[in-house]
Structure formats: C-alpha cells, structure tokens
CSV table of C-alpha atoms in Angstrom, one decimal:
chain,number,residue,atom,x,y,z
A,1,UNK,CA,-20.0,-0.3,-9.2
A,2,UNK,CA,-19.4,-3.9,-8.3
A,3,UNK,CA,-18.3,-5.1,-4.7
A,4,UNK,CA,-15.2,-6.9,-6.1
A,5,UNK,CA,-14.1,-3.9,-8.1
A,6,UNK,CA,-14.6,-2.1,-4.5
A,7,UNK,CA,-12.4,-4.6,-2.9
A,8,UNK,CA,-9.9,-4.9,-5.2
A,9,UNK,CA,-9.4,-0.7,-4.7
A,10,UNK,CA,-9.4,-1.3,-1.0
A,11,UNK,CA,-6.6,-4.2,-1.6
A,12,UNK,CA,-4.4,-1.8,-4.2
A,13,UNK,CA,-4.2,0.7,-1.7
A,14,UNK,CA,-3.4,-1.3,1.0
A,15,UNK,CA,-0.4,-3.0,-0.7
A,16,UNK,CA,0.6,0.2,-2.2
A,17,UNK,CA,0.7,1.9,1.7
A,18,UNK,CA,2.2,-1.0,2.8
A,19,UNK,CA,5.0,-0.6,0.1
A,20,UNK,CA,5.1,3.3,1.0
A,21,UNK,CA,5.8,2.2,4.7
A,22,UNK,CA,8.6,-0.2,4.0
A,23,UNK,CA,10.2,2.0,1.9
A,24,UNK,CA,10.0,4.8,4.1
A,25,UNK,CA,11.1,2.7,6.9
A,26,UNK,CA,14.5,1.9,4.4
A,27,UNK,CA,15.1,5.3,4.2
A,28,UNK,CA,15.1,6.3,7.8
A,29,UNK,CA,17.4,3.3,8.6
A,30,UNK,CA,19.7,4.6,6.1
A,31,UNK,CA,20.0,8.1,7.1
C-alpha cells in the first residue's frame, strides 16, 4: 500500500470527523 493512499485515508477521515463534529455541534444548539 502506497504512503499517499495512506494519507489520503488519514485526511478522509479527518474531514469526515470533522464534519460529524460540526454537525453534531448544530444539533445540540438546536435542541
């Protein structure tokens, strides 16, 4: 497995957390 297919894993799943977070974070300030 290449390093840049490694890294661009690591990067998808950090923008898709941070996405998760944000949303989640919506969601508690509209309750």
């Amino acid at each position: 497995m290449p390093k840049s297919e490694i890294f661009g894993i690591i990067s998808l799943s950090n923008k898709m957390l941070l996405a998760f977070r944000s949303l989640w974070i919506i969601l508690s300030l509209e309750s």
